[in-house]
Coordinates of C-alpha atoms in Angstrom, one line a residue:
X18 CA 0.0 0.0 0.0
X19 CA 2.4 2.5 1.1
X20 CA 4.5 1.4 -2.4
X21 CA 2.0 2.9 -4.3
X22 CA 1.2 6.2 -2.9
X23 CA 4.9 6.8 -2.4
X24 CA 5.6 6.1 -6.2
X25 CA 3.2 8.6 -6.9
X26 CA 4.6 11.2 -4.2
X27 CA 7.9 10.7 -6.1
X28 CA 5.9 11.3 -9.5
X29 CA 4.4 14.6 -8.3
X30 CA 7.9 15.9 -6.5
X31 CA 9.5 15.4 -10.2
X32 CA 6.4 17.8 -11.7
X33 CA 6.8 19.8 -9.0
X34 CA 10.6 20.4 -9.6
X35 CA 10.1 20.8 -13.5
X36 CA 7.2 23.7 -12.9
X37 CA 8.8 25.3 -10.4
X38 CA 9.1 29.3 -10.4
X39 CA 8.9 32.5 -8.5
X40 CA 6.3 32.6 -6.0
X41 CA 4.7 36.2 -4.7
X42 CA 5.6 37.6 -1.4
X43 CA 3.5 37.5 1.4
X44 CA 2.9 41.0 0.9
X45 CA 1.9 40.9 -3.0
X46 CA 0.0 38.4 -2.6
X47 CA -2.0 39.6 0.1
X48 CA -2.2 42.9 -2.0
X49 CA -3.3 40.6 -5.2
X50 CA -6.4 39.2 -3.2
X51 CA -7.6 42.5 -2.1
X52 CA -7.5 44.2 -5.5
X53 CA -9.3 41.2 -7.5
X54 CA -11.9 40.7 -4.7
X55 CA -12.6 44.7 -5.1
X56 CA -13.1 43.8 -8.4
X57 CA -15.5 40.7 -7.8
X58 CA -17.5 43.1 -6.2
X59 CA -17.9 45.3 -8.7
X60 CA -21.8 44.5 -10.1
X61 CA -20.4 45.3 -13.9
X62 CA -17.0 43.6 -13.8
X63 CA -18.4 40.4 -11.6
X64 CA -20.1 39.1 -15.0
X65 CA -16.7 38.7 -16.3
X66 CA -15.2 35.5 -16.2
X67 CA -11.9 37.2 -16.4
X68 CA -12.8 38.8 -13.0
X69 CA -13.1 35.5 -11.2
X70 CA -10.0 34.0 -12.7
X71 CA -7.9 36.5 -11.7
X72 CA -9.3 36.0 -7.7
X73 CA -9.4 32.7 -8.4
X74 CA -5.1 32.8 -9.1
X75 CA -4.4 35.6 -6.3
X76 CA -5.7 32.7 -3.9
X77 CA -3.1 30.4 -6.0
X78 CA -0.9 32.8 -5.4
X79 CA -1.4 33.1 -1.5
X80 CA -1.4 29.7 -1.0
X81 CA 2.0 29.4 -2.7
X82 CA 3.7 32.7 -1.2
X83 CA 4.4 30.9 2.7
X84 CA 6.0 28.5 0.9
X85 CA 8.8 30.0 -0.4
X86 CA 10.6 29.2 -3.9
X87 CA 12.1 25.5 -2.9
X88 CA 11.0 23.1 -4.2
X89 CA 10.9 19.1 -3.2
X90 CA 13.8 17.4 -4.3
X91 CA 16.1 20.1 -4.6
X92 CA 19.3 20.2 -2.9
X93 CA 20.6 22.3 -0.5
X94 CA 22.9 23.9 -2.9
X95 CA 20.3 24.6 -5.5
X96 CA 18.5 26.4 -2.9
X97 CA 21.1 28.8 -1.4
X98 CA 21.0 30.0 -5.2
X99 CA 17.2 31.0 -5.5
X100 CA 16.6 31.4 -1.5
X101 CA 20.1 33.8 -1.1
X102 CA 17.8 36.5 0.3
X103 CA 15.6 34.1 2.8
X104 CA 17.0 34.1 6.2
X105 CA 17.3 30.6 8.2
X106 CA 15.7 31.7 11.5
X107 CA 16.7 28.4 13.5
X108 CA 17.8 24.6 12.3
X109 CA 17.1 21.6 14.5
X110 CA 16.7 17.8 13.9
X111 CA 13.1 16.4 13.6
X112 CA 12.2 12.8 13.9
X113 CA 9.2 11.7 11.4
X114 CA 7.5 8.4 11.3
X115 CA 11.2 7.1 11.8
X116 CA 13.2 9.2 9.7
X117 CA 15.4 12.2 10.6
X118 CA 14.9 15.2 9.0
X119 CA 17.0 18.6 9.3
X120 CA 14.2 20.9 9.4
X121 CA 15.5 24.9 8.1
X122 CA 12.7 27.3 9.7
X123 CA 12.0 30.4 7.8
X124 CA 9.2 33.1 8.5
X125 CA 6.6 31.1 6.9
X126 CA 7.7 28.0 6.5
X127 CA 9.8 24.8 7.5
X128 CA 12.0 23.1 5.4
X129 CA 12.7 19.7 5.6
X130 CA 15.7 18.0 4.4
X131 CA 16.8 14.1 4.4
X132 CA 19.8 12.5 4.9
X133 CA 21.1 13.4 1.3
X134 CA 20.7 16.7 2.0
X135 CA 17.4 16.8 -0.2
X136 CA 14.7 18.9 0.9
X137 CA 11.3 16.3 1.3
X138 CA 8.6 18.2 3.0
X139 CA 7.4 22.1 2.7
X140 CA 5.6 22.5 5.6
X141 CA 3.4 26.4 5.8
X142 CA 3.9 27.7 9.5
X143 CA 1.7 30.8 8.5
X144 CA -1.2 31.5 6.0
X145 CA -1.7 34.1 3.8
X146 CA -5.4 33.3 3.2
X147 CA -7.6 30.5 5.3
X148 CA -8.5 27.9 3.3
X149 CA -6.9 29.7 0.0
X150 CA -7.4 26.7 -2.2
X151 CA -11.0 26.1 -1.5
X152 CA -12.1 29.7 -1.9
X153 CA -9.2 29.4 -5.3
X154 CA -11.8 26.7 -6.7
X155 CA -14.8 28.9 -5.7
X156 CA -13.4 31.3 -7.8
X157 CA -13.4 29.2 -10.8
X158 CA -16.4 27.8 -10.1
X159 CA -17.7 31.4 -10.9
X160 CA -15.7 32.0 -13.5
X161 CA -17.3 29.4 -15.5
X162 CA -21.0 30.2 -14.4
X163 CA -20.3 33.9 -15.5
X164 CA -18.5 32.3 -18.7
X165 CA -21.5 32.0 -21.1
X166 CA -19.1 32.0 -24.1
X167 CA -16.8 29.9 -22.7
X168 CA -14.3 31.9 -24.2
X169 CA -12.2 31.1 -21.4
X170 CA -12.5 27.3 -20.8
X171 CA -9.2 26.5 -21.3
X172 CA -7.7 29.0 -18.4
X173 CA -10.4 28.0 -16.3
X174 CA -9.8 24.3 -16.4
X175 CA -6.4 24.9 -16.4
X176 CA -7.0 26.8 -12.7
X177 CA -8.8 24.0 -11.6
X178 CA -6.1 21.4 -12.5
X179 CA -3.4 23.2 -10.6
X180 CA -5.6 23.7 -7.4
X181 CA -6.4 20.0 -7.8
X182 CA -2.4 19.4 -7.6
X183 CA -1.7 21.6 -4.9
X184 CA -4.5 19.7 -2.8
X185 CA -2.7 16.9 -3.9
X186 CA 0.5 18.1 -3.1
X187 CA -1.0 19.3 0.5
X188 CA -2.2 15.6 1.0
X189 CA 1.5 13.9 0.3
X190 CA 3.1 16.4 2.9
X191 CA 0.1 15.6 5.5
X192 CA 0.7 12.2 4.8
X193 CA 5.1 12.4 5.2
X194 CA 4.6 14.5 8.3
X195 CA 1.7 11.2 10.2
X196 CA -0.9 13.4 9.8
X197 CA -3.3 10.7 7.5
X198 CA -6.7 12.7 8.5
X199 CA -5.7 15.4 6.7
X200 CA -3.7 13.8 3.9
X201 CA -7.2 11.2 3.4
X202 CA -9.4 14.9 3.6
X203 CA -6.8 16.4 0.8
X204 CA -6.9 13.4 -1.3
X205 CA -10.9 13.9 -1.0
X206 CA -10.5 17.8 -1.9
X207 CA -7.9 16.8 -5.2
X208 CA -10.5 14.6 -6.3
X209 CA -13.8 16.6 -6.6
X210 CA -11.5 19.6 -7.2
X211 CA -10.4 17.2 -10.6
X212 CA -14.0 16.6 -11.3
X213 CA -15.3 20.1 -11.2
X214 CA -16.9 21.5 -14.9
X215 CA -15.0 22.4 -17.4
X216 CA -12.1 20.6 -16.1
X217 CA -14.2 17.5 -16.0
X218 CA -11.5 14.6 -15.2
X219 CA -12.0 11.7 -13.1
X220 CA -8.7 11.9 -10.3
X221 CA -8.7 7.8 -9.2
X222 CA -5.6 7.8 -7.6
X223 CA -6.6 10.7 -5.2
X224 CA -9.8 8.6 -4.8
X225 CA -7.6 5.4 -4.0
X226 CA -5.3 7.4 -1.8
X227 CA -8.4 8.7 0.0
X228 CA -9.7 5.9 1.0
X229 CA -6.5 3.8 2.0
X230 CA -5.8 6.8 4.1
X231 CA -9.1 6.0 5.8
X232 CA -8.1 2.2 5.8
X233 CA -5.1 2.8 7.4
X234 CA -6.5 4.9 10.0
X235 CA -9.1 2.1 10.6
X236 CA -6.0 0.1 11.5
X237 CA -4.1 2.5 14.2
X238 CA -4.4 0.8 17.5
X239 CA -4.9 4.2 19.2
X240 CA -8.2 4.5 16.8
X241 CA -11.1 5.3 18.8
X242 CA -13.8 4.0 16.5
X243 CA -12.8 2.4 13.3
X244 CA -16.4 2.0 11.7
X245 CA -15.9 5.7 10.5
X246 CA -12.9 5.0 9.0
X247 CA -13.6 1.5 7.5
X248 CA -16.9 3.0 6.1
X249 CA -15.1 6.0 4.1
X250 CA -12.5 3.5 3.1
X251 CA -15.0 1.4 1.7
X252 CA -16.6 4.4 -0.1
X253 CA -13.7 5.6 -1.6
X254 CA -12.1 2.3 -2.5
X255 CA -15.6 1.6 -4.5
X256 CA -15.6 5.3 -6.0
X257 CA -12.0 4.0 -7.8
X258 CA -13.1 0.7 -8.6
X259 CA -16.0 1.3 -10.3
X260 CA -13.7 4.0 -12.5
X261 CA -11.8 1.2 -13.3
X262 CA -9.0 1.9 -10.9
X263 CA -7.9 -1.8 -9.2
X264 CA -4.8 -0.5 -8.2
X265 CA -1.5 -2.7 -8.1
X266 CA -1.8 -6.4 -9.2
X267 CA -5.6 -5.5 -8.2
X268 CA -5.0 -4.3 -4.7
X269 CA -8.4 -2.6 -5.0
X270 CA -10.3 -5.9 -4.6
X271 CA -8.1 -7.0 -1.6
X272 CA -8.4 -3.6 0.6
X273 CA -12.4 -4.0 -0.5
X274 CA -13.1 -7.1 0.9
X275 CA -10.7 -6.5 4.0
X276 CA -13.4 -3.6 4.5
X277 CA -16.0 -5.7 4.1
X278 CA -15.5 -8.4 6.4
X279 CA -14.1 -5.9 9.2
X280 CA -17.6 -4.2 8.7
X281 CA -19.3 -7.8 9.2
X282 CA -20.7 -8.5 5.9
X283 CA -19.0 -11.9 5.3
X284 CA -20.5 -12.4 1.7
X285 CA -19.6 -9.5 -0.1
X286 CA -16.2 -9.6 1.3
X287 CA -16.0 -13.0 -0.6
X288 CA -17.4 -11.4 -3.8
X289 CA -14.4 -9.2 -3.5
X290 CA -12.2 -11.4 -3.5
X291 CA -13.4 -14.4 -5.7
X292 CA -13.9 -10.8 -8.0
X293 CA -10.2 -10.1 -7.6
X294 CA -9.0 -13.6 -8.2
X295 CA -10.7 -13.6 -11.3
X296 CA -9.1 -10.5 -12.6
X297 CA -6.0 -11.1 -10.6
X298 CA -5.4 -14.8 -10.5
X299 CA -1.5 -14.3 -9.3
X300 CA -2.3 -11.4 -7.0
X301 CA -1.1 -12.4 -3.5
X302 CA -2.5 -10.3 -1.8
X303 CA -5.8 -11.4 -2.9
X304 CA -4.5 -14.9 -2.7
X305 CA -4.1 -14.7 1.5
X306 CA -7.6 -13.4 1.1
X307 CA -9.2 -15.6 0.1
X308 CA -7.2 -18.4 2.1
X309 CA -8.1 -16.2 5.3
X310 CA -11.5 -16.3 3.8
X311 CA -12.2 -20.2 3.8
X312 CA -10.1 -20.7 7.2
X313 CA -12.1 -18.4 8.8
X314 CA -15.3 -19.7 7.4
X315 CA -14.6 -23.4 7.3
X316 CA -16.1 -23.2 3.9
X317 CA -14.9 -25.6 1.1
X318 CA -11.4 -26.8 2.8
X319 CA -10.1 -28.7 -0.2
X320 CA -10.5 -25.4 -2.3
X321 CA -7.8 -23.8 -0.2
X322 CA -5.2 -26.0 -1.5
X323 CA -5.9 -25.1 -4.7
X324 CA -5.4 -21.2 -3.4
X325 CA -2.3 -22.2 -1.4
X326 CA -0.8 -23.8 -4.5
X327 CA -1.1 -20.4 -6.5
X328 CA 0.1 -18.6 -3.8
X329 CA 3.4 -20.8 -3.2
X330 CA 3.9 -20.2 -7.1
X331 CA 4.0 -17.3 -6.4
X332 CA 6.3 -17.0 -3.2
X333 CA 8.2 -20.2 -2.8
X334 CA 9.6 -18.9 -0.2
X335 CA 6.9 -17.8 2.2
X336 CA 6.9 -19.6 5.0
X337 CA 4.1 -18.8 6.4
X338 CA 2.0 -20.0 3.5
X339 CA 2.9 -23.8 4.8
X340 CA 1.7 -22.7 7.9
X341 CA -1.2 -22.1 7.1
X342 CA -1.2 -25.5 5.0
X343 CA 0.0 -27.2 7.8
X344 CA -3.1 -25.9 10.1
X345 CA -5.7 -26.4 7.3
X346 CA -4.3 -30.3 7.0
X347 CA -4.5 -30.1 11.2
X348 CA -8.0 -29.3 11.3
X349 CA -9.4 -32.0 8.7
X350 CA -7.3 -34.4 10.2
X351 CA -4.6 -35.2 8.0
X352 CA -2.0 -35.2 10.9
X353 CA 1.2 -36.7 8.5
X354 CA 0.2 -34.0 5.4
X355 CA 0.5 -31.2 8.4
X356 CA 3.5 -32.1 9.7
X357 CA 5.0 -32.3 6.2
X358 CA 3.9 -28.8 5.8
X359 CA 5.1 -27.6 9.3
X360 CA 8.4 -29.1 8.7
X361 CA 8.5 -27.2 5.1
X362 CA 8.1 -23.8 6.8
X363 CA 10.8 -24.3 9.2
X364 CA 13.1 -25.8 6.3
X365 CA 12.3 -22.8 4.2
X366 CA 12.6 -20.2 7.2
X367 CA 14.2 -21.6 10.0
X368 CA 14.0 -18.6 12.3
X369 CA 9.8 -18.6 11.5
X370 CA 8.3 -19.9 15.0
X371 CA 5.4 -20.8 14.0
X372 CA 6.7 -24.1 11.8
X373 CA 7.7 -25.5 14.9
X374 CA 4.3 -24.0 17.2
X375 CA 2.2 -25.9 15.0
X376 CA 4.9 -29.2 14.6
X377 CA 4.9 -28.6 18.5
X378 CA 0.8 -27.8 19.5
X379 CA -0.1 -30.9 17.1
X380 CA 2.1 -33.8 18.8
X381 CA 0.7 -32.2 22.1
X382 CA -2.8 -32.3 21.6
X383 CA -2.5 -36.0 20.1
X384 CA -0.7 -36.8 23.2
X385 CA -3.6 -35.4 25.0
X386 CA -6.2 -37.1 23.1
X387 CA -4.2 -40.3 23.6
X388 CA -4.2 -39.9 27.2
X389 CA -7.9 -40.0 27.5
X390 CA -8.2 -43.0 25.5
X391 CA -5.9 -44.6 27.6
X392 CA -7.8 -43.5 30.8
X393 CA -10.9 -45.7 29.5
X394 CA -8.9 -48.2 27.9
X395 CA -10.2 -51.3 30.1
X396 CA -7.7 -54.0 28.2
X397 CA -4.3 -53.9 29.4
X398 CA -2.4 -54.7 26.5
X399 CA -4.3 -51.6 24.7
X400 CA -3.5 -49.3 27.8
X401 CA 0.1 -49.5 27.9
X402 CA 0.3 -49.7 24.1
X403 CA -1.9 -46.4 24.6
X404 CA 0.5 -44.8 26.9
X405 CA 3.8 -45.6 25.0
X406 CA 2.3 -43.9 21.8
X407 CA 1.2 -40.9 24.7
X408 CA 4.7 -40.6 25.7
X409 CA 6.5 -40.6 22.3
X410 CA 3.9 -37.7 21.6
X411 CA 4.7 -35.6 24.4
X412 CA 8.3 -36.2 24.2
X413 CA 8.3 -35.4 20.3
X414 CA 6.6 -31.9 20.6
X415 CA 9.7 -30.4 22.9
X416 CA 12.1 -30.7 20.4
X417 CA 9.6 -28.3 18.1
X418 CA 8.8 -26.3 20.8
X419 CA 12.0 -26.0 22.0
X420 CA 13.4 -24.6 18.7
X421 CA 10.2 -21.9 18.5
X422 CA 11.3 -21.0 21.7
X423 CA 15.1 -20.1 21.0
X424 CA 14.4 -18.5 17.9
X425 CA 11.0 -16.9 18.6
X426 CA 11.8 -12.8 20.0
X427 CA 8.1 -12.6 20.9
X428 CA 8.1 -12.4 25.1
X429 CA 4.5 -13.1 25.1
X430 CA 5.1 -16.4 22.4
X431 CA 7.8 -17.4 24.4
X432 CA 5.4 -17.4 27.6
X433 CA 3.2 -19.6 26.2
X434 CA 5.5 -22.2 24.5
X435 CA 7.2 -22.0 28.2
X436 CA 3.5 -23.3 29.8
X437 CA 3.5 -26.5 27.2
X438 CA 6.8 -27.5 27.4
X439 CA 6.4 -27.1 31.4
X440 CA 3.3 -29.5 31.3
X441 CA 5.2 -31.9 28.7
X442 CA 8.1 -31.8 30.8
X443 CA 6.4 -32.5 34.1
X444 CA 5.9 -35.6 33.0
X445 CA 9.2 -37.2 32.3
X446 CA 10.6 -35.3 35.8
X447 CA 12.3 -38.1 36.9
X448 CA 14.9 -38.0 34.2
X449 CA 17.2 -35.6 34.9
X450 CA 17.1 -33.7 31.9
X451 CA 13.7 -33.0 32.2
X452 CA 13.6 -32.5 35.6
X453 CA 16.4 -29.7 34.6
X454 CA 13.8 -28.7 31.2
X455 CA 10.9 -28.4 33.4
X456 CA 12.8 -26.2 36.1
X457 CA 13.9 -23.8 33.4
X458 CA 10.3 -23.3 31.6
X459 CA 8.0 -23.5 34.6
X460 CA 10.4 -20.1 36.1
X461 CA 9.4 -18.3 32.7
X462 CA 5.4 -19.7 32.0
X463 CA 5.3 -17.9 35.9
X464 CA 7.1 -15.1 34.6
X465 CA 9.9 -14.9 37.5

């Protein structure tokens, strides 16, 4: 998700570089407003389109002044050229969603710059004008009622297209700086601004970006209430899709019916995806979808394997995929097909836990379910053939969960692997290296 909307943050930078030019001064463009607005005022001259374009680009123009004349991606050198005259009130290092910036403050704006000295984020400490692009667009808006001739379509939609980019560019620095409430709300704002008469053009990214914005905010642990979030998501993700806009290898479809089923309707999450699959038969991301899908549902097992295949086509090295195989096998009883698979995750990733978990939890549990067999076994014979094959099981799963254990950097896994090998241990206490084993995991399963 984040690949995509930083590819196109890198796209915009580059147009952003190649258009760049003088900006205004504060104080010209705060002039600029006041004449043209005197002049939108004026009964005669307010039925002139030209009047409302020219308002329409002093709020442009106020919106760019605080910003200064960088632009991102330059380097600090290019900018002591064009910025000689600017004066660096105060420098100071800035953490953002894990990166360090050097942040160059000006009187109107912050300057971010990266570790290769490139400057990444603009960031407006003061306004000109509240809200300048939205009362920019109102502007044009006018401009085309008043426009009966359309004798100026073109520089209308072309005033409409640059607002749209600025709310674009607005959303990409809300989104650098953590702010994704804002960015998700700009997205929104590029959008209609894109669709607005005579520009007419249908913005899908900023509708995808919108509504993963939301999805990610759905996702933030801290999130109050995620229903808003997973509801505009789902709103925005279907505005794209249904303008053709499935995103990478048909990410669309996948983010869709994750919506779906977080907002409880199981069905059309499955629509989604079976959707998606058709249209994207080697998309992984829709792949695990519909595997989560079927495990979840325990609808149609067998069809999972067929799902699981494609998806270890397309990752042979995924551990977790055999896993998953390994648990689907585990729950329709095919104990030696599970095992095969848990021991495939671990051989493809040996420092994955979870191969050995489930190698580990399975020989358990049969050991458990061979113990109460035993315990009504009434032939003697049968009993103690019962409890050889219960100790061989609960001796096998320490190995497994010994190895999850020593590779796993989870504290709360390792608690739990520490409770089963403390039971399995307990057990076989009168060997001395389990009575040593049992010492060692019952001290961390009671956390001392």
């Amino acid at each position: 998700m984040k690949k995509i909307i930083i590819a196109l943050a890198l796209l915009a930078s580059v147009q952003i570089a190649g258009a760049q030019q003088q900006v205004k001064t504060v104080n010209a463009a705060k002039g600029a407003i006041e004449s043209a607005l005197k002049a939108a005022q004026n009964a005669k001259k307010a039925t002139n389109a030209a009047t409302w374009i020219k308002l329409g680009e002093a709020y442009l123009d106020a919106y760019a002044a605080p910003l200064g004349n960088g632009w991102v991606g330059a380097s600090e050198t290019e900018l002591n050229l064009v910025m000689a005259r600017d004066k660096v009130l105060g420098t100071r290092e800035e953490e953002v969603n894990g990166q360090r910036y050097t942040v160059k403050s000006y009187e109107n704006a912050d300057y971010y710059f990266n570790g290769n000295g490139q400057l990444a984020i603009i960031k407006a400490t003061k306004q000109v004008e509240e809200n300048a692009l939205d009362k920019a667009l109102d502007a044009f808006k006018k401009a085309a009622a008043v426009d009966e001739k359309a004798k100026k379509t073109k520089d209308i939609a072309e005033g409409i297209k640059t607002i749209s980019s600025k709310f674009t560019d607005e959303a990409y620095t809300a989104y650098t700086l953590g702010d994704l409430a804002k960015a998700s709300d700009c997205f929104e704002k590029a959008a209609a601004a894109a669709g607005v008469a005579p520009n007419s053009q249908i913005d899908t990214n900023s509708l995808y970006n919108a509504g993963l914005t939301s999805w990610m905010l759905s996702n933030q642990k801290d999130s109050v209430d995620a229903i808003p979030w997973l509801n505009r998501a789902q709103d925005f993700f279907g505005k794209a899709l249904a303008n053709g806009y499935t995103g990478e290898d048909g990410e669309v479809y996948a983010k869709l019916a994750d919506v779906a089923g977080r907002l409880g309707d199981k069905e059309l999450s499955k629509d989604y995806l079976e959707k998606g699959f058709s249209a994207f038969p080697s998309s992984q991301g829709i792949l695990v979808g519909l595997i989560n899908y079927y495990v979840a549902s325990g609808d149609n097992p067998k069809e999972i394997f067929k799902l699981l295949d494609l998806a270890k086509a397309n990752e042979p090295n995924n551990a977790s995929l055999y896993y998953v195989e390994g648990n689907i096998h585990k729950e329709i009883g095919e104990d030696d097909a599970a095992m095969a698979a848990y021991d495939k995750c671990a051989e493809i990733n040996p420092d994955y836990e979870f191969g050995y978990v489930g190698k580990g939890i399975l020989l358990y549990n049969k050991a458990v379910d061979l113990q109460e067999k035993a315990s009504t076994e009434m032939d003697d014979a049968k009993y103690l053939a019962l409890i050889q094959d219960f100790e061989t099981a609960l001796k096998g799963c320490v190995e497994p969960f010994e190895k999850a254990f020593e590779v796993t950097k989870d504290n709360a896994i390792k608690t739990s692997i520490a409770q089963y090998l403390k039971n399995a241990c307990f057990r076989f206490r009168a060997e001395p290296e389990y009575q040593a084993k049992y010492d060692k995991y019952n001290a961390v399963a009671n956390g001392e």
